[in-house]
Amino acid sequence: MSKFNHLFKLTEHTDNYRLYTCDSNTARIDFVNDSCVRVAIYKNNASMLPTFSVNPENVFSANGRSRLDTSGFPMCNPEISENENTESFTLPCGITIELHTDNFLLKYYKQNSVLFADRAPLAYNFENEFGRESYHYITRMSGEKVFGLGDKGGELNKAGRAFRIETSDCMGYDASESDPLYKHLPFYICENSVGCYGIFYDTSDTSYIDLGKEINNYYAPYKYFKTEDDCLVYYVFFGTKLSVLQQFVKLCGKQAFPPKWSFDYCASTMAYTDAPQSYEKMNGFLQKLYETKLSCTGFYLSSGYTSIGHQRFVFNWNYDKFPNPKQFIEEFSKQGIEIIPNIKPAFLDCHPLYKQIADKGWFVKNPDGTPFVTEFWDGLGSYLDFTNAEAFDFWKSKVTETLLDYGITATWNDNNEFDIRDCDAQAAGFDKEIVSAGRIRPVLTYLMVAASYQAQMEKNPALRPFLSTRSGNIAVRRYAQTWSGDNRTEFADLRYCHYIGLTMSLSGFYFYGHDLGGFHGDMPSRELLLRWLQHGIFEPRLTIHSWNADGSATMPWSYPDIIDSVREIFSQRKQLLPYIYNCAYTSVEQEIPMNAPAFLYYDDENLYTQSDTMMLGRDVFVAFVFDEGAEDVNVYLPKGSDWYLNDTCYSGGETVQLTIPCASKMPYFVRSGCILPTDEAPYGFKTDGKIIFTVYPIKNGSFESEFFYDDGVSFEYQNNNCVHLNFKVCCDEHTVSVSFENTGETAFEPEIRLCSADERKLIVK
């Protein structure tokens, strides 16, 4: 054998997988379903760490799952033809995969055109031809577009750029170009002139992806992925952009359904809990809600509540700041506000519990068994090793004893990037096999979140847990929502956080948000704060959070002269909550993103230049103002639907000019062929709701629409104790006829009206 010349032989196969070997190298293809294949390239002696990302059966395992496991996959039997050194496999979706066994090169065809291919003459690092890491080189087509990779900054289209795939605690990052950020997610969707495909590299190791930044005289245009992992396991998905995304997230397990209260305004600030008079500050917050009549259902309690001196100690209550934590939590709960406390996975070396944990051996360790020590929040500390079963249970017990037993029902899992880069740092591992902690950083994050989730479930089994996590891999979506981290108080960050949010959504993180107003920097101006709020009311998480340079707190009432405008904007969020909650249910059950660029749903090239717009669910389309001092925007409407705005119906393909003052409610377009549920009750703090259903008809024909509603907190909807309306609407020249059926067990009589832009007669049957 010579390098750059590896002839693989088929050594084992069934109807739905094939195994090939060449000397010490093994290659495997699994036909996962009708439109997905898995490829694995590994040495015969590779350690192959387990996966925690792939989990189609949604079953928790502290040891993860073998990366070559096929349980829970539908699998398919492709049509196979074999020739000398060449095989081809035709999937039921119409994709044909051609394998050249010389150097194991795969080529993917759609309707006889090459969709993409492994780069010839060598795509994988079989004998260190490319260095020491695992590599995968594939072709790059001119004009292709790439979306995904988690919380990556810059424009939506990542083609031509390069990124590190790892997590970083990157406070004050530049949303246009800082990299890496908080998520570890080697998944992307690629669209070219032939079609779409997606690739997910199943690894927790630090990795790197180049989407066309590098060029080489000896090769046609290419892109590549490399990882410090000692093997390569990846999935390829085929279909539309939406179906590729849906296939990927279904492979990774079902996302958690957050309680309804988490979609209303949830407040936060570092300033309140950092202040010596935290309890008084929090009581003052309640008073301001009454004075300003703002709806609020949650408060993210920053880590200052755990302080001793200037340092923070997870699970420690500062009784000078909060003399009676249980009473404090009860007072907020009576006002309908859930406390969401900040918890961190590292213990400072002066933490009251540090010695106990060290003596038990529950920290990530050095080779000699002593705790691995690193910098963490104003001191030195050690990370809890969540691969250690006793440490996992210890975390659960402390979450319960210090938080849940006081009446708390939610957790904010923060600073959990596990910034461990030392090769000597060790974790207990899986099945008693010690593993380098740096190789499983996103797994440690996932297990932290899983431990918090289990504690919450065991304490309140009838309640859907609410968790937020800053870091993680795709697995955390099974338990928690996320956000874009410690952004800046700048107009540029407003625009680029919009892109980061949509990029997270295109990566499978459907329940996300931002620190509205910006987290780090000066107090945002009136205009910037209002623009952030106008944007935030259309995203799943609506939270203002700050750590301003002057110690001030960014709050809705930071500028008393604009509080009426803030209330107007917040009232629009409350009005949209029935629709937003319905979108959340659809997101969980059908894997439809809460937010997405319109090009995910519409085959319209013009939409790729409309990156300052987005869809909320499938029925609302909204444009934003991101430039200081601007008010006018030109909005191109997606072809394929008509679009309603107030008293006017516009055709798809039109461009509409809007004037959007920063101090006003936001205009938004509603898709023809839907029924939009809104809350039309008077807005205020702790006010009741009144849902009204508005029909936005088509010119002729029929359509259907669904609506879900439940108690908002329990799992009873799984027993059909909910409202589940199925509407059928028939439209002709003179009438719009609506019939409905409630298939849920909860009685509900909808109030239905026709949108003001339509003059036909409404008939409700």
JSON list of C-alpha atoms in Angstrom, two decimals, residues 335-478:
[
{"chain": "A", "resi": 335, "resn": "GLN", "atom": "CA", "xyz": [-47.63, 37.92, 41.65]},
{"chain": "A", "resi": 336, "resn": "GLY", "atom": "CA", "xyz": [-47.43, 35.31, 38.89]},
{"chain": "A", "resi": 337, "resn": "ILE", "atom": "CA", "xyz": [-43.68, 35.68, 38.42]},
{"chain": "A", "resi": 338, "resn": "GLU", "atom": "CA", "xyz": [-41.40, 32.64, 38.34]},
{"chain": "A", "resi": 339, "resn": "ILE", "atom": "CA", "xyz": [-37.85, 33.08, 39.67]},
{"chain": "A", "resi": 340, "resn": "ILE", "atom": "CA", "xyz": [-35.21, 31.58, 37.34]},
{"chain": "A", "resi": 341, "resn": "PRO", "atom": "CA", "xyz": [-31.96, 31.36, 39.37]},
{"chain": "A", "resi": 342, "resn": "ASN", "atom": "CA", "xyz": [-28.51, 31.41, 37.82]},
{"chain": "A", "resi": 343, "resn": "ILE", "atom": "CA", "xyz": [-26.41, 28.29, 38.49]},
{"chain": "A", "resi": 344, "resn": "LYS", "atom": "CA", "xyz": [-22.84, 27.63, 37.34]},
{"chain": "A", "resi": 345, "resn": "PRO", "atom": "CA", "xyz": [-20.98, 24.30, 37.07]},
{"chain": "A", "resi": 346, "resn": "ALA", "atom": "CA", "xyz": [-17.68, 25.40, 38.64]},
{"chain": "A", "resi": 347, "resn": "PHE", "atom": "CA", "xyz": [-16.82, 25.83, 42.32]},
{"chain": "A", "resi": 348, "resn": "LEU", "atom": "CA", "xyz": [-14.21, 28.38, 43.37]},
{"chain": "A", "resi": 349, "resn": "ASP", "atom": "CA", "xyz": [-11.39, 26.88, 45.43]},
{"chain": "A", "resi": 350, "resn": "CYS", "atom": "CA", "xyz": [-12.62, 28.93, 48.41]},
{"chain": "A", "resi": 351, "resn": "HIS", "atom": "CA", "xyz": [-16.21, 27.70, 48.04]},
{"chain": "A", "resi": 352, "resn": "PRO", "atom": "CA", "xyz": [-17.61, 26.26, 51.31]},
{"chain": "A", "resi": 353, "resn": "LEU", "atom": "CA", "xyz": [-18.33, 22.99, 49.46]},
{"chain": "A", "resi": 354, "resn": "TYR", "atom": "CA", "xyz": [-15.04, 22.77, 47.58]},
{"chain": "A", "resi": 355, "resn": "LYS", "atom": "CA", "xyz": [-13.17, 20.48, 49.97]},
{"chain": "A", "resi": 356, "resn": "GLN", "atom": "CA", "xyz": [-16.12, 18.12, 50.31]},
{"chain": "A", "resi": 357, "resn": "ILE", "atom": "CA", "xyz": [-16.40, 17.77, 46.52]},
{"chain": "A", "resi": 358, "resn": "ALA", "atom": "CA", "xyz": [-12.63, 17.39, 46.11]},
{"chain": "A", "resi": 359, "resn": "ASP", "atom": "CA", "xyz": [-12.46, 14.71, 48.80]},
{"chain": "A", "resi": 360, "resn": "LYS", "atom": "CA", "xyz": [-15.22, 12.78, 47.05]},
{"chain": "A", "resi": 361, "resn": "GLY", "atom": "CA", "xyz": [-13.36, 12.99, 43.74]},
{"chain": "A", "resi": 362, "resn": "TRP", "atom": "CA", "xyz": [-16.25, 14.70, 41.92]},
{"chain": "A", "resi": 363, "resn": "PHE", "atom": "CA", "xyz": [-14.27, 17.36, 40.07]},
{"chain": "A", "resi": 364, "resn": "VAL", "atom": "CA", "xyz": [-12.59, 17.06, 36.69]},
{"chain": "A", "resi": 365, "resn": "LYS", "atom": "CA", "xyz": [-9.13, 15.83, 37.69]},
{"chain": "A", "resi": 366, "resn": "ASN", "atom": "CA", "xyz": [-5.45, 15.98, 36.93]},
{"chain": "A", "resi": 367, "resn": "PRO", "atom": "CA", "xyz": [-3.74, 12.65, 36.15]},
{"chain": "A", "resi": 368, "resn": "ASP", "atom": "CA", "xyz": [-2.64, 12.40, 39.80]},
{"chain": "A", "resi": 369, "resn": "GLY", "atom": "CA", "xyz": [-6.27, 12.56, 40.99]},
{"chain": "A", "resi": 370, "resn": "THR", "atom": "CA", "xyz": [-6.20, 16.13, 42.32]},
{"chain": "A", "resi": 371, "resn": "PRO", "atom": "CA", "xyz": [-8.86, 18.60, 41.12]},
{"chain": "A", "resi": 372, "resn": "PHE", "atom": "CA", "xyz": [-8.13, 20.28, 37.82]},
{"chain": "A", "resi": 373, "resn": "VAL", "atom": "CA", "xyz": [-8.01, 24.02, 38.59]},
{"chain": "A", "resi": 374, "resn": "THR", "atom": "CA", "xyz": [-8.66, 26.83, 36.12]},
{"chain": "A", "resi": 375, "resn": "GLU", "atom": "CA", "xyz": [-9.79, 30.43, 36.08]},
{"chain": "A", "resi": 376, "resn": "PHE", "atom": "CA", "xyz": [-13.47, 31.03, 36.73]},
{"chain": "A", "resi": 377, "resn": "TRP", "atom": "CA", "xyz": [-15.29, 34.25, 37.69]},
{"chain": "A", "resi": 378, "resn": "ASP", "atom": "CA", "xyz": [-12.89, 36.31, 39.81]},
{"chain": "A", "resi": 379, "resn": "GLY", "atom": "CA", "xyz": [-10.84, 33.40, 41.06]},
{"chain": "A", "resi": 380, "resn": "LEU", "atom": "CA", "xyz": [-9.61, 29.87, 40.55]},
{"chain": "A", "resi": 381, "resn": "GLY", "atom": "CA", "xyz": [-11.95, 26.93, 40.63]},
{"chain": "A", "resi": 382, "resn": "SER", "atom": "CA", "xyz": [-12.80, 23.45, 39.42]},
{"chain": "A", "resi": 383, "resn": "TYR", "atom": "CA", "xyz": [-15.57, 22.10, 37.22]},
{"chain": "A", "resi": 384, "resn": "LEU", "atom": "CA", "xyz": [-17.90, 19.42, 38.49]},
{"chain": "A", "resi": 385, "resn": "ASP", "atom": "CA", "xyz": [-17.45, 16.22, 36.49]},
{"chain": "A", "resi": 386, "resn": "PHE", "atom": "CA", "xyz": [-20.96, 15.33, 35.34]},
{"chain": "A", "resi": 387, "resn": "THR", "atom": "CA", "xyz": [-19.75, 12.04, 33.84]},
{"chain": "A", "resi": 388, "resn": "ASN", "atom": "CA", "xyz": [-19.25, 10.90, 37.44]},
{"chain": "A", "resi": 389, "resn": "ALA", "atom": "CA", "xyz": [-22.59, 9.44, 38.54]},
{"chain": "A", "resi": 390, "resn": "GLU", "atom": "CA", "xyz": [-22.12, 10.59, 42.14]},
{"chain": "A", "resi": 391, "resn": "ALA", "atom": "CA", "xyz": [-21.29, 14.14, 41.01]},
{"chain": "A", "resi": 392, "resn": "PHE", "atom": "CA", "xyz": [-24.35, 14.11, 38.74]},
{"chain": "A", "resi": 393, "resn": "ASP", "atom": "CA", "xyz": [-26.54, 13.12, 41.69]},
{"chain": "A", "resi": 394, "resn": "PHE", "atom": "CA", "xyz": [-24.83, 15.67, 43.95]},
{"chain": "A", "resi": 395, "resn": "TRP", "atom": "CA", "xyz": [-25.76, 18.44, 41.51]},
{"chain": "A", "resi": 396, "resn": "LYS", "atom": "CA", "xyz": [-29.35, 17.25, 41.47]},
{"chain": "A", "resi": 397, "resn": "SER", "atom": "CA", "xyz": [-29.50, 17.23, 45.25]},
{"chain": "A", "resi": 398, "resn": "LYS", "atom": "CA", "xyz": [-28.11, 20.77, 45.56]},
{"chain": "A", "resi": 399, "resn": "VAL", "atom": "CA", "xyz": [-30.48, 22.12, 42.90]},
{"chain": "A", "resi": 400, "resn": "THR", "atom": "CA", "xyz": [-33.30, 20.57, 44.90]},
{"chain": "A", "resi": 401, "resn": "GLU", "atom": "CA", "xyz": [-32.19, 21.55, 48.42]},
{"chain": "A", "resi": 402, "resn": "THR", "atom": "CA", "xyz": [-31.12, 25.13, 47.74]},
{"chain": "A", "resi": 403, "resn": "LEU", "atom": "CA", "xyz": [-33.59, 26.13, 45.03]},
{"chain": "A", "resi": 404, "resn": "LEU", "atom": "CA", "xyz": [-36.51, 23.82, 44.29]},
{"chain": "A", "resi": 405, "resn": "ASP", "atom": "CA", "xyz": [-37.37, 23.18, 47.94]},
{"chain": "A", "resi": 406, "resn": "TYR", "atom": "CA", "xyz": [-37.78, 26.97, 48.29]},
{"chain": "A", "resi": 407, "resn": "GLY", "atom": "CA", "xyz": [-40.51, 27.02, 45.64]},
{"chain": "A", "resi": 408, "resn": "ILE", "atom": "CA", "xyz": [-38.43, 27.62, 42.52]},
{"chain": "A", "resi": 409, "resn": "THR", "atom": "CA", "xyz": [-39.51, 25.69, 39.40]},
{"chain": "A", "resi": 410, "resn": "ALA", "atom": "CA", "xyz": [-36.92, 26.82, 36.82]},
{"chain": "A", "resi": 411, "resn": "THR", "atom": "CA", "xyz": [-33.14, 27.01, 36.38]},
{"chain": "A", "resi": 412, "resn": "TRP", "atom": "CA", "xyz": [-30.78, 29.21, 34.40]},
{"chain": "A", "resi": 413, "resn": "ASN", "atom": "CA", "xyz": [-27.76, 27.06, 33.54]},
{"chain": "A", "resi": 414, "resn": "ASP", "atom": "CA", "xyz": [-25.04, 29.60, 32.83]},
{"chain": "A", "resi": 415, "resn": "ASN", "atom": "CA", "xyz": [-21.27, 29.89, 32.25]},
{"chain": "A", "resi": 416, "resn": "ASN", "atom": "CA", "xyz": [-21.33, 26.25, 31.21]},
{"chain": "A", "resi": 417, "resn": "GLU", "atom": "CA", "xyz": [-18.84, 26.27, 28.34]},
{"chain": "A", "resi": 418, "resn": "PHE", "atom": "CA", "xyz": [-16.49, 24.08, 30.44]},
{"chain": "A", "resi": 419, "resn": "ASP", "atom": "CA", "xyz": [-13.41, 25.99, 29.31]},
{"chain": "A", "resi": 420, "resn": "ILE", "atom": "CA", "xyz": [-11.02, 23.06, 29.66]},
{"chain": "A", "resi": 421, "resn": "ARG", "atom": "CA", "xyz": [-8.23, 22.94, 27.09]},
{"chain": "A", "resi": 422, "resn": "ASP", "atom": "CA", "xyz": [-5.50, 21.17, 29.05]},
{"chain": "A", "resi": 423, "resn": "CYS", "atom": "CA", "xyz": [-4.93, 17.74, 27.51]},
{"chain": "A", "resi": 424, "resn": "ASP", "atom": "CA", "xyz": [-4.18, 16.30, 30.94]},
{"chain": "A", "resi": 425, "resn": "ALA", "atom": "CA", "xyz": [-7.58, 17.16, 32.45]},
{"chain": "A", "resi": 426, "resn": "GLN", "atom": "CA", "xyz": [-9.58, 13.97, 32.96]},
{"chain": "A", "resi": 427, "resn": "ALA", "atom": "CA", "xyz": [-13.24, 13.08, 33.38]},
{"chain": "A", "resi": 428, "resn": "ALA", "atom": "CA", "xyz": [-14.57, 9.86, 34.85]},
{"chain": "A", "resi": 429, "resn": "GLY", "atom": "CA", "xyz": [-15.86, 9.02, 31.39]},
{"chain": "A", "resi": 430, "resn": "PHE", "atom": "CA", "xyz": [-18.35, 6.41, 30.23]},
{"chain": "A", "resi": 431, "resn": "ASP", "atom": "CA", "xyz": [-18.61, 2.84, 31.43]},
{"chain": "A", "resi": 432, "resn": "LYS", "atom": "CA", "xyz": [-15.69, 3.50, 33.81]},
{"chain": "A", "resi": 433, "resn": "GLU", "atom": "CA", "xyz": [-13.34, 4.50, 31.00]},
{"chain": "A", "resi": 434, "resn": "ILE", "atom": "CA", "xyz": [-11.45, 7.72, 31.79]},
{"chain": "A", "resi": 435, "resn": "VAL", "atom": "CA", "xyz": [-11.65, 10.31, 29.01]},
{"chain": "A", "resi": 436, "resn": "SER", "atom": "CA", "xyz": [-9.90, 13.59, 28.31]},
{"chain": "A", "resi": 437, "resn": "ALA", "atom": "CA", "xyz": [-12.28, 16.27, 29.60]},
{"chain": "A", "resi": 438, "resn": "GLY", "atom": "CA", "xyz": [-11.33, 18.63, 26.79]},
{"chain": "A", "resi": 439, "resn": "ARG", "atom": "CA", "xyz": [-12.73, 16.16, 24.26]},
{"chain": "A", "resi": 440, "resn": "ILE", "atom": "CA", "xyz": [-16.21, 16.16, 25.80]},
{"chain": "A", "resi": 441, "resn": "ARG", "atom": "CA", "xyz": [-16.78, 19.78, 26.77]},
{"chain": "A", "resi": 442, "resn": "PRO", "atom": "CA", "xyz": [-20.24, 20.02, 25.13]},
{"chain": "A", "resi": 443, "resn": "VAL", "atom": "CA", "xyz": [-21.15, 16.66, 26.67]},
{"chain": "A", "resi": 444, "resn": "LEU", "atom": "CA", "xyz": [-20.37, 18.00, 30.15]},
{"chain": "A", "resi": 445, "resn": "THR", "atom": "CA", "xyz": [-22.68, 20.94, 29.39]},
{"chain": "A", "resi": 446, "resn": "TYR", "atom": "CA", "xyz": [-25.43, 18.59, 28.24]},
{"chain": "A", "resi": 447, "resn": "LEU", "atom": "CA", "xyz": [-25.11, 16.42, 31.35]},
{"chain": "A", "resi": 448, "resn": "MET", "atom": "CA", "xyz": [-25.26, 19.50, 33.59]},
{"chain": "A", "resi": 449, "resn": "VAL", "atom": "CA", "xyz": [-28.51, 20.56, 31.92]},
{"chain": "A", "resi": 450, "resn": "ALA", "atom": "CA", "xyz": [-29.83, 17.00, 32.11]},
{"chain": "A", "resi": 451, "resn": "ALA", "atom": "CA", "xyz": [-29.09, 16.86, 35.85]},
{"chain": "A", "resi": 452, "resn": "SER", "atom": "CA", "xyz": [-30.94, 20.13, 36.42]},
{"chain": "A", "resi": 453, "resn": "TYR", "atom": "CA", "xyz": [-33.85, 18.88, 34.34]},
{"chain": "A", "resi": 454, "resn": "GLN", "atom": "CA", "xyz": [-34.07, 15.60, 36.25]},
{"chain": "A", "resi": 455, "resn": "ALA", "atom": "CA", "xyz": [-34.02, 17.45, 39.58]},
{"chain": "A", "resi": 456, "resn": "GLN", "atom": "CA", "xyz": [-36.88, 19.66, 38.43]},
{"chain": "A", "resi": 457, "resn": "MET", "atom": "CA", "xyz": [-38.88, 16.71, 37.13]},
{"chain": "A", "resi": 458, "resn": "GLU", "atom": "CA", "xyz": [-38.42, 14.71, 40.32]},
{"chain": "A", "resi": 459, "resn": "LYS", "atom": "CA", "xyz": [-39.43, 17.67, 42.49]},
{"chain": "A", "resi": 460, "resn": "ASN", "atom": "CA", "xyz": [-42.46, 18.68, 40.41]},
{"chain": "A", "resi": 461, "resn": "PRO", "atom": "CA", "xyz": [-43.35, 15.74, 38.16]},
{"chain": "A", "resi": 462, "resn": "ALA", "atom": "CA", "xyz": [-46.63, 17.30, 37.03]},
{"chain": "A", "resi": 463, "resn": "LEU", "atom": "CA", "xyz": [-44.98, 20.52, 35.79]},
{"chain": "A", "resi": 464, "resn": "ARG", "atom": "CA", "xyz": [-43.15, 21.00, 32.50]},
{"chain": "A", "resi": 465, "resn": "PRO", "atom": "CA", "xyz": [-39.67, 22.16, 33.58]},
{"chain": "A", "resi": 466, "resn": "PHE", "atom": "CA", "xyz": [-38.26, 25.42, 32.33]},
{"chain": "A", "resi": 467, "resn": "LEU", "atom": "CA", "xyz": [-34.50, 25.60, 31.80]},
{"chain": "A", "resi": 468, "resn": "SER", "atom": "CA", "xyz": [-32.27, 28.02, 29.97]},
{"chain": "A", "resi": 469, "resn": "THR", "atom": "CA", "xyz": [-28.72, 27.18, 28.95]},
{"chain": "A", "resi": 470, "resn": "ARG", "atom": "CA", "xyz": [-26.12, 29.43, 27.38]},
{"chain": "A", "resi": 471, "resn": "SER", "atom": "CA", "xyz": [-23.90, 26.71, 25.96]},
{"chain": "A", "resi": 472, "resn": "GLY", "atom": "CA", "xyz": [-24.21, 23.19, 24.66]},
{"chain": "A", "resi": 473, "resn": "ASN", "atom": "CA", "xyz": [-24.53, 20.95, 21.66]},
{"chain": "A", "resi": 474, "resn": "ILE", "atom": "CA", "xyz": [-27.78, 20.11, 19.87]},
{"chain": "A", "resi": 475, "resn": "ALA", "atom": "CA", "xyz": [-28.67, 17.64, 22.65]},
{"chain": "A", "resi": 476, "resn": "VAL", "atom": "CA", "xyz": [-29.56, 20.44, 25.09]},
{"chain": "A", "resi": 477, "resn": "ARG", "atom": "CA", "xyz": [-32.68, 21.24, 23.05]},
{"chain": "A", "resi": 478, "resn": "ARG", "atom": "CA", "xyz": [-34.24, 18.14, 24.61]}
]
